[in-house]
Coordinates of C-alpha atoms in Angstrom, one line a residue:
Chain A
X6 CA 15.5 29.6 -34.2
X7 CA 17.8 32.4 -33.1
X8 CA 19.0 33.5 -29.7
X9 CA 18.5 37.2 -29.9
X10 CA 20.0 37.5 -26.4
X11 CA 20.2 35.5 -23.2
X12 CA 16.6 36.6 -22.6
X13 CA 15.0 36.2 -26.0
X14 CA 14.6 33.6 -28.7
X15 CA 13.2 34.2 -32.1
X16 CA 11.3 31.2 -33.4
X17 CA 10.2 31.1 -37.0
X18 CA 8.0 28.0 -36.7
X19 CA 4.7 27.4 -38.5
X20 CA 2.3 27.6 -35.5
X21 CA 0.1 24.7 -34.7
X22 CA -3.3 24.9 -33.0
X23 CA -1.8 24.5 -29.5
X24 CA 0.7 27.4 -30.2
X25 CA -2.2 29.6 -31.3
X26 CA -4.2 28.8 -28.2
X27 CA -1.2 29.6 -26.0
X28 CA -0.3 32.9 -27.8
X29 CA -3.9 34.2 -27.7
X30 CA -4.4 33.4 -24.0
X31 CA -0.9 34.7 -23.1
X32 CA -1.7 38.0 -24.8
X33 CA -4.6 38.5 -22.4
X34 CA -2.7 37.3 -19.4
X35 CA 0.2 39.6 -19.8
X36 CA -2.0 42.6 -19.6
X37 CA -2.9 41.6 -16.0
X38 CA 0.2 40.0 -14.6
X39 CA 3.7 38.7 -15.2
X40 CA 3.7 35.1 -16.1
X41 CA 6.0 32.3 -17.1
X42 CA 5.1 29.0 -18.9
X43 CA 6.9 26.1 -17.5
X44 CA 7.0 22.3 -17.9
X45 CA 5.8 20.3 -20.9
X46 CA 4.6 23.0 -23.4
X47 CA 8.1 24.5 -23.4
X48 CA 9.5 21.3 -25.0
X49 CA 6.5 21.3 -27.4
X50 CA 7.0 24.9 -28.4
X51 CA 10.5 24.1 -29.6
X52 CA 9.5 21.0 -31.5
X53 CA 8.9 18.1 -29.3
X54 CA 6.4 15.9 -31.1
X55 CA 3.8 15.2 -28.5
X56 CA 0.5 16.7 -27.3
X57 CA -0.4 18.2 -23.9
X58 CA -3.7 18.8 -22.4
X59 CA -2.5 21.5 -19.9
X60 CA -0.2 24.4 -20.1
X61 CA 1.5 25.1 -16.7
X62 CA 1.7 28.8 -16.0
X63 CA 3.1 30.6 -13.0
X64 CA 1.9 34.1 -12.3
X65 CA 3.1 36.8 -9.9
X66 CA -0.5 37.7 -8.8
X67 CA -3.3 39.8 -10.2
X68 CA -3.8 43.5 -9.3
X69 CA -7.5 43.1 -10.3
X70 CA -8.5 39.5 -10.8
X71 CA -12.1 40.5 -11.5
X72 CA -11.0 42.5 -14.5
X73 CA -8.9 39.6 -15.8
X74 CA -11.8 37.2 -15.3
X75 CA -14.2 39.5 -17.2
X76 CA -11.8 39.8 -20.1
X77 CA -11.3 36.1 -20.2
X78 CA -15.0 35.4 -20.2
X79 CA -15.7 38.1 -22.8
X80 CA -13.2 36.5 -25.1
X81 CA -14.8 33.1 -25.3
X82 CA -13.0 31.3 -22.4
X83 CA -14.2 29.8 -19.2
X84 CA -12.7 29.1 -15.8
X85 CA -13.2 25.4 -15.6
X86 CA -13.0 24.7 -11.9
X87 CA -15.1 27.5 -10.5
X88 CA -18.3 29.2 -11.7
X89 CA -17.6 32.6 -10.1
X90 CA -14.5 34.8 -10.5
X91 CA -14.5 35.4 -6.7
X92 CA -14.2 31.7 -6.0
X93 CA -11.5 31.2 -8.6
X94 CA -9.5 34.1 -7.0
X95 CA -9.9 32.4 -3.6
X96 CA -8.6 29.2 -5.1
X97 CA -5.5 30.9 -6.3
X98 CA -4.9 32.6 -2.9
X99 CA -5.3 29.2 -1.3
X100 CA -2.4 27.9 -3.4
X101 CA -4.6 25.9 -5.9
X102 CA -4.5 26.2 -9.6
X103 CA -7.3 27.5 -11.8
X104 CA -7.8 26.1 -15.3
X105 CA -8.9 28.2 -18.3
X106 CA -10.0 26.8 -21.6
X107 CA -12.1 27.8 -24.7
X108 CA -15.8 27.8 -23.8
X109 CA -17.3 24.3 -24.3
X110 CA -13.9 22.6 -24.3
X111 CA -11.8 20.9 -21.6
X112 CA -8.5 20.8 -23.4
X113 CA -6.1 22.3 -24.0
X114 CA -6.2 24.5 -20.9
X115 CA -4.0 26.9 -19.0
X116 CA -3.3 25.7 -15.5
X117 CA -2.5 28.9 -13.7
X118 CA -1.0 29.1 -10.2
X119 CA 0.5 31.9 -8.1
X120 CA 4.2 31.8 -7.3
X121 CA 4.7 29.8 -4.1
X122 CA 8.2 28.3 -4.0
X123 CA 11.6 29.8 -4.7
X124 CA 11.8 27.9 -7.9
X125 CA 8.5 29.6 -9.1
X126 CA 10.0 33.0 -8.3
X127 CA 13.2 32.2 -10.0
X128 CA 11.3 31.1 -13.1
X129 CA 9.4 34.4 -13.2
X130 CA 12.4 36.6 -12.5
X131 CA 14.5 34.9 -15.2
X132 CA 11.9 34.2 -17.8
X133 CA 12.7 34.1 -21.5
X134 CA 10.7 35.8 -24.2
X135 CA 10.0 33.7 -27.3
X136 CA 9.0 35.6 -30.3
X137 CA 6.6 33.8 -32.7
X138 CA 5.1 35.2 -35.8
X139 CA 1.7 35.8 -34.1
X140 CA 3.0 37.1 -30.8
X141 CA 5.4 36.5 -27.9
X142 CA 5.2 34.1 -25.0
X143 CA 7.3 34.0 -21.9
X144 CA 8.8 30.7 -20.6
X145 CA 10.8 29.8 -17.5
X146 CA 14.6 29.5 -17.8
X147 CA 15.7 26.4 -19.6
X148 CA 18.3 25.3 -17.0
X149 CA 15.8 25.0 -14.2
X150 CA 13.2 23.5 -16.5
X151 CA 15.5 20.7 -17.6
X152 CA 16.6 19.9 -14.0
X153 CA 13.0 20.0 -12.8
X154 CA 11.9 17.6 -15.5
X155 CA 14.5 15.2 -14.2
X156 CA 13.1 15.7 -10.7
X157 CA 9.6 14.8 -11.9
X158 CA 11.2 11.7 -13.4
X159 CA 8.4 10.2 -15.4
X160 CA 9.4 8.7 -18.8
X161 CA 7.7 11.6 -20.6
X162 CA 9.6 14.1 -18.3
X163 CA 13.0 12.5 -19.0
X164 CA 12.2 12.6 -22.7
X165 CA 11.4 16.3 -22.5
X166 CA 14.6 17.0 -20.5
X167 CA 16.7 15.0 -23.1
X168 CA 15.0 16.9 -25.9
X169 CA 15.6 20.4 -24.4
X170 CA 19.1 19.5 -23.4
X171 CA 20.0 18.2 -26.8
X172 CA 18.5 21.2 -28.6
X173 CA 20.0 23.9 -26.4
X174 CA 23.2 22.5 -24.9
X175 CA 25.4 24.9 -26.8
X176 CA 23.4 27.8 -25.2
X177 CA 22.8 26.5 -21.7
X178 CA 24.7 27.9 -18.7
X179 CA 26.1 24.6 -17.5
X180 CA 27.1 26.1 -14.1
X181 CA 23.4 27.0 -13.5
X182 CA 22.2 23.7 -14.8
X183 CA 24.5 21.7 -12.6
X184 CA 23.6 23.9 -9.6
X185 CA 19.9 23.1 -10.1
X186 CA 20.8 19.4 -10.6
X187 CA 22.6 19.4 -7.2
X188 CA 19.8 21.3 -5.4
X189 CA 17.1 19.1 -6.8
X190 CA 19.2 16.0 -6.1
X191 CA 18.9 14.6 -9.6
X192 CA 22.6 13.9 -10.3
X193 CA 21.9 10.3 -11.0
X194 CA 19.4 10.8 -13.8
X195 CA 21.4 13.7 -15.1
X196 CA 24.5 11.5 -15.5
X197 CA 22.5 8.7 -17.0
X198 CA 20.3 10.6 -19.4
X199 CA 22.0 13.9 -20.2
X200 CA 25.5 14.5 -19.2
X201 CA 26.9 11.7 -21.3
X202 CA 26.2 13.9 -24.3
X203 CA 28.6 16.6 -23.1
Chain B
X19 CA -2.8 -16.8 -19.2
X20 CA 0.8 -16.5 -18.0
X21 CA 2.6 -13.1 -17.9
X22 CA 6.4 -13.0 -18.3
X23 CA 7.0 -9.9 -16.2
X24 CA 10.8 -10.0 -16.8
X25 CA 10.2 -10.0 -20.6
X26 CA 7.7 -7.2 -20.3
X27 CA 10.1 -5.1 -18.1
X28 CA 12.8 -5.6 -20.7
X29 CA 10.3 -4.6 -23.5
X30 CA 9.5 -1.4 -21.5
X31 CA 13.2 -0.6 -21.0
X32 CA 14.0 -1.1 -24.7
X33 CA 11.0 0.9 -25.8
X34 CA 12.1 3.8 -23.6
X35 CA 15.7 3.6 -24.9
X36 CA 14.4 3.5 -28.4
X37 CA 12.3 6.6 -27.8
X38 CA 15.3 8.5 -26.4
X39 CA 17.3 7.6 -29.5
X40 CA 14.5 8.8 -31.7
X41 CA 14.4 12.1 -29.8
X42 CA 18.2 12.5 -30.4
X43 CA 17.6 12.0 -34.1
X44 CA 14.7 14.5 -34.1
X45 CA 16.9 17.1 -32.3
X46 CA 19.6 16.6 -35.0
X47 CA 16.9 17.1 -37.6
X48 CA 15.6 20.3 -36.0
X49 CA 19.1 21.7 -35.7
X50 CA 20.0 21.0 -39.3
X51 CA 16.7 22.3 -40.9
X52 CA 14.7 25.5 -40.9
X53 CA 12.0 26.2 -38.4
X54 CA 9.4 26.0 -41.1
X55 CA 10.6 22.5 -42.2
X56 CA 10.4 20.8 -38.8
X57 CA 7.3 22.7 -37.6
X58 CA 5.2 21.8 -40.6
X59 CA 5.6 18.2 -39.5
X60 CA 4.9 19.0 -35.9
X61 CA 1.8 21.0 -36.9
X62 CA 0.4 18.0 -38.7
X63 CA 0.8 15.8 -35.7
X64 CA -0.5 18.2 -33.1
X65 CA -3.4 19.5 -35.1
X66 CA -4.5 16.0 -35.7
X67 CA -4.5 15.3 -31.9
X68 CA -6.1 18.5 -30.8

């Protein structure tokens, strides 16, 4: 993998079925809104050896959700938690997530929600483009992603944080990472699981 | 049946530590090999699960 700039990474991986699912759906999504993939899939994208049933995606909002829904449905996907696009749009506006998968399947699925918190907005404004052979995907910034994984604090989350930290530590902005660690109050797990590797 | 909760907790702790060590080794492997080499292995695992 190659850091093209602070905002782009070129990844020459052999894509797996999960990557293909993400690239195809992201290609449709980006025509309708800005998005950033956050949480578990980011670690998987860069090589973490585990599966994930949902891909967490933050979006800025849709100018025309009906048009997005029609394109999704016309390309062999379904919105899992509402039969009607209008209802799915209301769910998003109410702060709930909608889930999209290939028709007839439940996983993997995109779990899409609108930006709500400052951390969501930061992820979108500082997203990183990852160029794969079949297309590009946008992910949230690594420093916030790692600190947030420590905040979630499950064993799987700490493993993801350790993986991303180990892989990218020469490229991370340590000042930013430590800022997020302080703001999310995760200094203790940071010291225990990550910073010993500095 | 008796459950030795202390022994089970110790087992859980060691298992987690072992996984962290494995992750460190896998990170070293990724950094020292091409994207194609590590991702072929990941593809086998993920495609099998999905």
